[in-house]
CSV table of C-alpha atoms in Angstrom, one decimal:
chain,number,residue,atom,x,y,z
A,10,MET,CA,-24.9,4.5,-13.9
A,11,ASN,CA,-25.7,6.7,-10.2
A,12,ASP,CA,-25.2,3.7,-8.1
A,13,PRO,CA,-21.9,3.1,-7.7
A,14,PHE,CA,-23.2,-0.1,-6.4
A,15,ALA,CA,-25.4,-1.5,-8.0
A,16,LEU,CA,-26.3,-4.9,-9.1
A,17,ARG,CA,-25.1,-6.5,-11.4
A,18,THR,CA,-24.4,-9.5,-13.6
A,19,ILE,CA,-21.0,-11.4,-14.0
A,20,PRO,CA,-21.7,-11.7,-18.5
A,21,PRO,CA,-22.4,-15.3,-19.7
A,22,GLU,CA,-19.4,-15.6,-22.2
A,23,ASP,CA,-17.0,-14.5,-18.1
A,24,GLU,CA,-19.0,-16.8,-16.5
A,25,ALA,CA,-18.8,-19.6,-18.7
A,26,LEU,CA,-15.1,-19.7,-17.3
A,27,ARG,CA,-15.8,-21.7,-14.9
A,28,ALA,CA,-16.6,-25.1,-15.2
A,29,PRO,CA,-13.5,-25.5,-16.5
A,30,VAL,CA,-11.1,-23.4,-13.7
A,31,ARG,CA,-12.6,-25.7,-11.0
A,32,ALA,CA,-12.2,-29.1,-13.3
A,33,PHE,CA,-9.0,-28.0,-13.2
A,34,LEU,CA,-8.9,-27.6,-9.3
A,35,ALA,CA,-10.3,-30.5,-8.2
A,36,GLU,CA,-7.5,-31.7,-9.4
A,37,ALA,CA,-4.8,-29.8,-8.8
A,38,LEU,CA,-5.7,-29.4,-5.5
A,39,LYS,CA,-7.0,-33.6,-5.2
A,40,GLY,CA,-5.8,-34.5,-1.2
A,41,VAL,CA,-4.2,-31.0,-0.1
A,42,PRO,CA,-5.5,-30.5,3.6
A,43,PRO,CA,-7.0,-27.0,4.2
A,44,ALA,CA,-5.0,-26.3,6.8
A,45,VAL,CA,-3.0,-25.8,3.2
A,46,ARG,CA,-5.3,-24.3,1.6
A,47,ALA,CA,-6.0,-22.1,4.0
A,48,ARG,CA,-3.1,-20.4,2.6
A,49,SER,CA,-4.4,-19.2,-0.4
A,50,TRP,CA,-3.2,-16.1,-2.2
A,51,LEU,CA,-0.1,-16.3,0.9
A,52,GLY,CA,0.4,-19.8,-1.0
A,53,PHE,CA,4.1,-20.0,-3.3
A,54,ASP,CA,4.1,-21.7,-5.6
A,55,ALA,CA,5.7,-20.9,-9.0
A,56,ASP,CA,4.6,-24.7,-11.0
A,57,PHE,CA,1.4,-23.9,-9.7
A,58,SER,CA,1.8,-19.9,-11.6
A,59,ARG,CA,3.6,-22.0,-14.9
A,60,GLN,CA,-0.2,-24.4,-15.4
A,61,LEU,CA,-2.3,-21.8,-15.0
A,62,ALA,CA,-0.3,-20.0,-17.8
A,63,ALA,CA,-0.5,-22.0,-19.8
A,64,HIS,CA,-4.7,-22.7,-19.6
A,65,GLY,CA,-4.2,-19.5,-20.5
A,66,TRP,CA,-5.3,-17.9,-17.2
A,67,LEU,CA,-2.3,-15.5,-16.3
A,68,GLY,CA,-3.2,-11.8,-17.8
A,69,LEU,CA,-6.5,-12.6,-18.2
A,70,THR,CA,-7.3,-8.9,-19.2
A,71,LEU,CA,-4.0,-8.7,-20.6
A,72,PRO,CA,-4.2,-7.1,-24.2
A,73,ARG,CA,-3.5,-9.8,-26.7
A,74,ALA,CA,-1.0,-7.8,-28.3
A,75,TYR,CA,1.4,-8.5,-25.1
A,76,GLY,CA,0.0,-12.4,-24.5
A,77,GLY,CA,-3.1,-11.4,-22.0
A,78,GLY,CA,-6.4,-12.4,-22.7
A,79,GLY,CA,-7.7,-9.6,-24.1
A,80,ARG,CA,-10.8,-10.7,-21.6
A,81,SER,CA,-12.7,-7.8,-18.9
A,82,PRO,CA,-11.9,-8.0,-15.7
A,83,PHE,CA,-15.5,-10.4,-14.8
A,84,ALA,CA,-13.4,-12.8,-16.5
A,85,ARG,CA,-10.4,-11.6,-13.2
A,86,PHE,CA,-12.5,-11.8,-11.1
A,87,VAL,CA,-14.9,-15.2,-12.0
A,88,LEU,CA,-11.0,-16.7,-12.7
A,89,VAL,CA,-9.9,-15.5,-8.9
A,90,GLU,CA,-12.8,-16.7,-6.8
A,91,GLU,CA,-13.3,-20.2,-8.1
A,92,LEU,CA,-8.8,-20.2,-7.4
A,93,LEU,CA,-9.3,-18.4,-3.5
A,94,ALA,CA,-12.5,-20.7,-2.8
A,95,ALA,CA,-10.6,-23.9,-4.2
A,96,GLY,CA,-7.8,-22.3,-1.8
A,97,ALA,CA,-5.4,-22.3,-4.2
A,98,PRO,CA,-2.1,-21.4,-4.0
A,99,VAL,CA,-1.4,-18.7,-6.1
A,100,SER,CA,1.3,-15.9,-4.9
A,101,ALA,CA,3.9,-16.3,-6.7
A,102,HIS,CA,2.1,-14.8,-9.6
A,103,TRP,CA,-0.3,-12.6,-7.6
A,104,ILE,CA,1.3,-8.9,-7.5
A,105,ALA,CA,1.4,-9.4,-11.0
A,106,ASP,CA,-0.9,-10.5,-12.7
A,107,ARG,CA,-3.1,-8.0,-10.0
A,108,GLN,CA,-1.5,-4.9,-11.0
A,109,SER,CA,0.9,-5.0,-11.4
A,110,GLY,CA,0.6,-5.7,-15.2
A,111,PRO,CA,-2.7,-3.6,-15.4
A,112,LEU,CA,-0.7,-0.4,-14.6
A,113,ILE,CA,2.7,-1.3,-16.6
A,114,ALA,CA,-0.3,-1.6,-19.8
A,115,ARG,CA,-1.7,1.1,-18.4
A,116,TYR,CA,0.8,3.7,-18.0
A,117,GLY,CA,4.2,2.2,-18.7
A,118,THR,CA,6.6,2.9,-23.1
A,119,GLU,CA,6.2,0.6,-25.4
A,120,GLU,CA,9.4,-0.7,-24.7
A,121,GLN,CA,8.1,-2.0,-20.8
A,122,LYS,CA,5.1,-3.3,-21.8
A,123,ALA,CA,7.1,-5.6,-24.5
A,124,PHE,CA,9.0,-7.1,-22.0
A,125,TYR,CA,7.0,-7.2,-18.6
A,126,LEU,CA,3.2,-8.0,-19.7
A,127,PRO,CA,4.3,-11.4,-21.6
A,128,ARG,CA,6.9,-12.6,-19.2
A,129,ILE,CA,4.4,-11.5,-16.7
A,130,CYS,CA,1.5,-13.7,-19.2
A,131,THR,CA,3.2,-17.0,-18.8
A,132,ALA,CA,4.8,-16.6,-15.5
A,133,GLU,CA,8.1,-16.1,-16.0
A,134,ALA,CA,8.0,-12.7,-14.4
A,135,PHE,CA,6.7,-12.1,-10.8
A,136,PHE,CA,6.4,-8.6,-8.1
A,137,CYS,CA,5.6,-7.6,-4.7
A,138,ILE,CA,5.1,-4.0,-4.6
A,139,GLY,CA,6.8,-1.1,-2.4
A,140,MET,CA,5.1,1.3,-1.2
A,141,SER,CA,4.9,1.2,3.0
A,142,GLU,CA,8.6,2.2,4.4
A,143,PRO,CA,9.2,2.2,8.4
A,144,ASN,CA,7.9,5.3,10.1
A,145,ALA,CA,5.8,5.6,7.5
A,146,GLY,CA,3.1,3.3,8.7
A,147,SER,CA,-0.1,3.4,5.6
A,148,ASP,CA,0.4,6.8,4.8
A,149,LEU,CA,2.1,6.3,1.8
A,150,ALA,CA,2.1,10.5,0.9
A,151,SER,CA,5.2,10.4,3.8
A,152,VAL,CA,7.4,8.1,1.9
A,153,ARG,CA,11.7,9.5,2.4
A,154,THR,CA,12.4,6.8,0.0
A,155,ARG,CA,14.5,8.6,-3.1
A,156,ALA,CA,15.3,8.3,-6.4
A,157,GLU,CA,18.0,10.9,-7.8
A,158,ARG,CA,18.5,11.6,-11.8
A,159,THR,CA,22.0,10.5,-12.7
A,160,ALA,CA,23.2,10.6,-16.3
A,161,SER,CA,22.3,6.8,-17.3
A,162,GLY,CA,19.3,6.6,-15.1
A,163,TRP,CA,18.5,6.6,-11.4
A,164,ARG,CA,20.4,5.8,-8.1
A,165,LEU,CA,17.5,4.4,-5.9
A,166,SER,CA,18.0,5.1,-1.9
A,167,GLY,CA,16.3,4.3,1.0
A,168,ARG,CA,14.3,1.4,2.3
A,169,LYS,CA,10.5,-1.0,1.9
A,170,ILE,CA,8.7,-2.3,4.9
A,171,TRP,CA,5.6,-5.7,4.7
A,172,THR,CA,6.4,-6.9,1.4
A,173,THR,CA,4.8,-9.3,0.6
A,174,ASN,CA,7.0,-11.6,-1.7
A,175,ALA,CA,9.8,-10.0,-2.1
A,176,PRO,CA,13.1,-13.2,-2.2
A,177,HIS,CA,10.9,-15.0,-5.0
A,178,SER,CA,10.4,-12.6,-7.1
A,179,HIS,CA,12.2,-10.9,-10.0
A,180,PHE,CA,11.1,-7.1,-10.1
A,181,MET,CA,8.5,-4.2,-7.7
A,182,ILE,CA,7.4,-1.6,-8.5
A,183,ALA,CA,7.9,1.1,-5.9
A,184,LEU,CA,6.6,4.1,-4.8
A,185,VAL,CA,9.4,6.6,-4.6
A,186,ARG,CA,10.9,11.0,-4.4
A,187,THR,CA,11.7,11.7,-6.8
A,188,SER,CA,11.7,15.2,-5.5
A,189,GLY,CA,10.6,17.8,-2.5
A,190,ALA,CA,10.6,16.6,0.1
A,191,PRO,CA,8.3,14.3,2.4
A,192,GLU,CA,6.5,17.8,3.7
A,193,ASP,CA,5.4,17.8,0.3
A,194,ARG,CA,2.8,15.5,0.5
A,195,HIS,CA,1.8,13.9,-3.0
A,196,ARG,CA,3.0,16.0,-5.4
A,197,GLY,CA,8.0,15.1,-6.3
A,198,LEU,CA,6.3,11.1,-5.7
A,199,SER,CA,7.6,8.7,-8.6
A,200,GLN,CA,6.7,5.1,-9.7
A,201,LEU,CA,9.9,2.8,-10.6
A,202,ILE,CA,10.1,-0.8,-11.6
A,203,VAL,CA,13.3,-2.1,-10.1
A,204,ASP,CA,15.1,-5.6,-10.7
A,205,LEU,CA,15.6,-7.5,-7.4
A,206,SER,CA,18.6,-8.8,-8.9
A,207,LEU,CA,21.1,-5.6,-9.5
A,208,PRO,CA,24.0,-4.7,-6.4
A,209,GLY,CA,22.4,-3.5,-3.2
A,210,VAL,CA,19.3,-4.9,-3.1
A,211,HIS,CA,18.8,-6.1,0.6
A,212,ILE,CA,15.8,-8.8,1.6
A,213,ALA,CA,15.8,-9.3,5.2
A,214,PRO,CA,12.4,-11.7,5.4
A,215,ILE,CA,10.2,-11.1,8.4
A,216,HIS,CA,8.4,-13.9,9.7
A,217,ASP,CA,5.2,-13.9,11.4
A,218,LEU,CA,2.7,-16.2,14.0
A,219,THR,CA,2.8,-18.4,12.2
A,220,GLY,CA,6.4,-19.4,10.9
A,221,ASP,CA,6.4,-18.2,7.6
A,222,ALA,CA,7.7,-15.9,6.1
A,223,HIS,CA,5.8,-13.4,3.4
A,224,PHE,CA,6.1,-10.1,4.7
A,225,SER,CA,9.2,-8.8,3.7
A,226,GLU,CA,11.8,-5.6,4.6
A,227,VAL,CA,14.3,-4.6,0.9
A,228,THR,CA,16.7,-1.2,1.5
A,229,PHE,CA,18.7,0.2,-1.2
A,230,ASP,CA,21.5,1.5,-1.0
A,231,ASP,CA,22.3,3.7,-4.1
A,232,VAL,CA,21.3,1.1,-6.4
A,233,GLU,CA,21.4,2.6,-10.1
A,234,LEU,CA,18.9,2.5,-12.8
A,235,PRO,CA,18.1,2.9,-15.7
A,236,GLU,CA,16.4,5.4,-17.6
A,237,SER,CA,13.7,3.3,-19.0
A,238,ALA,CA,12.6,2.2,-15.3
A,239,LEU,CA,10.8,5.4,-13.9
A,240,ILE,CA,6.8,4.6,-14.8
A,241,GLY,CA,4.8,7.5,-16.5
A,242,THR,CA,4.6,10.7,-15.8
A,243,GLU,CA,8.2,11.7,-13.4
A,244,GLY,CA,6.2,13.6,-10.0
A,245,ALA,CA,3.2,11.8,-11.0
A,246,GLY,CA,3.1,9.0,-8.7
A,247,TRP,CA,0.6,9.4,-6.1
A,248,GLU,CA,-1.9,9.3,-9.5
A,249,GLN,CA,-1.3,6.3,-10.5
A,250,VAL,CA,0.1,4.0,-7.3
A,251,THR,CA,-4.7,5.1,-6.6
A,252,ALA,CA,-5.2,3.3,-9.9
A,253,GLU,CA,-3.3,0.6,-8.6
A,254,LEU,CA,-4.8,0.6,-5.2
A,255,ALA,CA,-8.1,0.3,-6.9
A,256,PHE,CA,-7.1,-3.2,-8.4
A,257,GLU,CA,-6.0,-4.1,-5.4
A,258,ARG,CA,-8.9,-3.6,-2.2
A,259,SER,CA,-11.4,-4.3,-5.1
A,260,GLY,CA,-11.6,-8.3,-6.1
A,261,PRO,CA,-12.9,-10.8,-4.5
A,262,GLU,CA,-9.3,-12.0,-2.8
A,263,ARG,CA,-11.0,-9.1,-0.1
A,264,ILE,CA,-13.7,-11.4,0.8
A,265,TYR,CA,-12.9,-14.3,0.7
A,266,SER,CA,-9.3,-15.0,2.8
A,267,SER,CA,-10.6,-16.8,6.0
A,268,ILE,CA,-13.0,-19.3,3.0
A,269,VAL,CA,-11.2,-22.4,2.9
A,270,LEU,CA,-12.5,-22.2,7.2
A,271,LEU,CA,-15.9,-21.5,6.6
A,272,GLU,CA,-16.5,-24.0,4.1
A,273,GLU,CA,-14.3,-26.8,7.3
A,274,TRP,CA,-16.8,-25.6,9.6
A,275,ALA,CA,-19.2,-25.9,7.9
A,276,HIS,CA,-18.9,-29.8,6.5
A,277,ALA,CA,-17.7,-30.1,10.2
A,278,LEU,CA,-21.3,-29.7,10.8
A,279,ARG,CA,-23.1,-31.0,7.9
A,280,GLU,CA,-20.7,-34.2,9.5
A,281,ALA,CA,-22.2,-34.8,12.8
A,282,SER,CA,-25.2,-34.2,11.6
A,283,ARG,CA,-24.9,-37.1,9.5
A,284,THR,CA,-23.6,-38.8,12.2
A,285,THR,CA,-25.8,-37.7,15.1
A,286,HIS,CA,-29.2,-38.1,13.4
A,287,THR,CA,-29.5,-35.1,14.7
A,288,PRO,CA,-29.6,-31.0,14.2
A,289,VAL,CA,-27.1,-28.0,13.8
A,290,GLY,CA,-27.9,-26.4,16.8
A,291,GLU,CA,-29.6,-23.1,16.5
A,292,SER,CA,-26.7,-21.5,17.5
A,293,GLU,CA,-24.8,-22.5,14.9
A,294,ARG,CA,-27.7,-21.7,12.2
A,295,ARG,CA,-27.5,-18.8,12.7
A,296,THR,CA,-23.6,-17.9,12.9
A,297,LEU,CA,-23.8,-19.8,9.7
A,298,GLY,CA,-26.5,-17.8,8.0
A,299,ALA,CA,-25.1,-14.4,8.8
A,300,PHE,CA,-21.8,-15.7,7.5
A,301,VAL,CA,-22.9,-16.9,3.9
A,302,THR,CA,-25.8,-12.9,4.1
A,303,GLU,CA,-22.7,-10.5,5.0
A,304,LEU,CA,-20.3,-12.6,2.4
A,305,ALA,CA,-23.2,-12.6,-0.7
A,306,THR,CA,-23.2,-8.2,0.3
A,307,LEU,CA,-19.8,-7.8,0.0
A,308,ARG,CA,-20.1,-10.5,-3.3
A,309,ALA,CA,-22.6,-8.6,-4.8
A,310,MET,CA,-20.1,-5.3,-4.0
A,311,SER,CA,-17.5,-6.6,-5.7
A,312,VAL,CA,-18.5,-7.0,-8.3
A,313,ALA,CA,-20.2,-4.2,-8.3
A,314,VAL,CA,-16.3,-2.3,-8.7
A,315,THR,CA,-15.5,-4.8,-10.4
A,316,GLY,CA,-18.0,-3.5,-12.7
A,317,ALA,CA,-16.7,0.0,-12.6
A,318,LEU,CA,-13.2,-1.4,-13.9
A,319,ALA,CA,-15.1,-2.4,-16.5
A,320,ASN,CA,-16.0,0.2,-17.5
A,321,GLY,CA,-13.0,2.3,-17.3
A,322,GLY,CA,-13.6,4.0,-14.0
A,323,SER,CA,-10.9,4.2,-11.0
A,324,PRO,CA,-13.3,3.2,-8.5
A,325,ALA,CA,-10.4,4.1,-5.4
A,326,THR,CA,-13.3,4.8,-2.6
A,327,GLN,CA,-16.2,2.4,-3.4
A,328,ALA,CA,-13.1,-0.1,-3.9
A,329,ALA,CA,-11.6,1.2,-0.2
A,330,LEU,CA,-14.9,0.5,1.9
A,331,VAL,CA,-15.2,-3.1,-0.2
A,332,LYS,CA,-11.6,-3.9,1.4
A,333,ASP,CA,-12.4,-2.2,5.3
A,334,LEU,CA,-15.6,-4.4,5.2
A,335,GLY,CA,-14.7,-7.3,4.2
A,336,THR,CA,-11.3,-7.7,6.3
A,337,SER,CA,-14.1,-7.7,8.9
A,338,PHE,CA,-15.8,-10.0,7.5
A,339,GLU,CA,-12.5,-12.4,7.0
A,340,GLN,CA,-11.4,-11.7,10.6
A,341,SER,CA,-15.1,-11.8,12.2
A,342,VAL,CA,-14.7,-15.8,10.8
A,343,PRO,CA,-11.7,-17.1,12.8
A,344,THR,CA,-13.5,-15.6,16.2
A,345,LEU,CA,-17.1,-16.8,15.4
A,346,ILE,CA,-16.6,-19.8,14.5
A,347,GLY,CA,-13.8,-20.8,17.8
A,348,ASP,CA,-16.5,-19.3,19.7
A,349,ALA,CA,-19.1,-22.2,18.3
A,350,LEU,CA,-16.0,-24.6,18.5
A,351,GLY,CA,-15.7,-24.2,22.3
A,352,ALA,CA,-19.7,-23.7,23.6
A,353,HIS,CA,-19.6,-27.0,23.9
A,354,PRO,CA,-16.3,-28.7,24.7
A,355,GLN,CA,-17.9,-31.9,25.2
A,356,GLN,CA,-17.6,-32.8,21.6
A,357,ALA,CA,-14.4,-33.2,19.6
A,358,VAL,CA,-12.8,-31.3,16.6
A,359,ALA,CA,-11.6,-33.2,13.7
A,360,ARG,CA,-7.4,-32.8,13.5
A,361,GLU,CA,-8.1,-30.8,10.1
A,362,LEU,CA,-10.6,-27.9,11.4
A,363,ALA,CA,-8.6,-28.5,14.6
A,364,ASP,CA,-5.4,-27.0,12.0
A,365,THR,CA,-7.3,-24.7,10.2
A,366,LEU,CA,-8.3,-22.4,12.7
A,367,ASP,CA,-4.8,-22.7,14.1
A,368,TYR,CA,-3.6,-20.9,11.2
A,369,VAL,CA,-6.6,-18.3,10.0
A,370,THR,CA,-7.0,-17.1,13.5
A,371,LYS,CA,-2.4,-15.8,13.8
A,372,ILE,CA,-2.5,-15.1,10.3
A,373,ALA,CA,-6.0,-13.2,9.9
A,374,PRO,CA,-4.7,-9.7,11.7
A,375,SER,CA,-3.1,-9.3,8.4
A,376,TYR,CA,-5.9,-8.7,6.8
A,377,SER,CA,-6.6,-5.2,8.5
A,378,LEU,CA,-3.5,-4.2,7.6
A,379,ARG,CA,-2.3,-5.7,3.7
A,380,GLY,CA,-3.5,-3.4,1.7
A,381,GLY,CA,-4.7,-0.7,4.1
A,382,THR,CA,-4.8,-0.1,7.2
A,383,ARG,CA,-8.8,0.3,8.2
A,384,GLU,CA,-8.6,4.0,9.5
A,385,ILE,CA,-6.0,4.6,6.6
A,386,LEU,CA,-9.2,3.1,4.4
A,387,ARG,CA,-12.1,4.7,6.2
A,388,GLY,CA,-10.3,8.5,6.1
A,389,MET,CA,-10.2,7.8,2.1
A,390,ILE,CA,-14.0,6.6,2.1
A,391,ALA,CA,-14.8,10.2,4.3
A,392,ARG,CA,-13.2,12.2,2.0
A,393,GLY,CA,-14.2,10.0,-0.8
A,394,LEU,CA,-18.1,11.4,0.5
A,395,GLY,CA,-16.8,14.9,0.9
A,396,LEU,CA,-17.0,14.3,4.9
A,397,ARG,CA,-13.2,16.1,5.3
């Protein structure tokens, strides 16, 4: 298929997953206020993740031999779309299910697959990502965290930052330098699985504007790791992490971060129209229509990237484009809804909507940081198009 964003249809067998997931979520999230549901993929709830696992909904794309569902990426797309649309707390299992598990399944040894994958599928092993570093920003090729070979494995030293859920995670997959110097860029990078309970691992939470502490700085002081900590081939870390980022950037999570707020605003417009018997204003209709149109386009692009993954591809450029455009959309939602409400200062705003808008407005700036800044993404897109 020449067009990387050609329209794709979710197969019926995967679409059939939507109804039972939606029914489960309606019961599981009954009475949860929208300001809480708006946290969704930053909402940590290990018990909820275990409930998903009990239904067989974790590790949907992982091999059946290791406890997974053995299904296509389209099945996971349907599941994730329903989870985010409902505002489910998915953070506990999120990274392991989305990228750590598939990375291990693709590059890991038989021993690694047999140990980690079943635990991911039962919500017994939570992972975090060790990519970004202080003074490196989104320039992953300049990482300085180093793993030196020892008689029994590796000795790890350095720091990682903006690490989501590090205090709650059991393991980290870290991009580190196993040879050469930062000036060597892509050469000499490898990926290691780090048991975060080991001596020498120090985790310092970072509080954000909302008062939460999803991010952390993680320091490694001569952490001793076994030889089996290495994933894939030593020195092939850049190729592997690029494949991992395609998993991270391509899914519906990059377009639905503000969806609970958008739905709450649409509900408020319907309620106001019903109680006052006056139609929704022209300005609000145009804004809502623009949201729906853009969201539909982004969803079609995300489904197309999922199709590329289902065909065994690694659509890094397309995933970066979806992430960049999706982030801009997600950040526009609280801004434009705030403007729409501010245009009618005499009208009362429901507490549920006000609280949700307050949270999303505060957290939205982070959307263009997590998963790669838009400047880095646009550089990747330009290279992918042969423009630089």
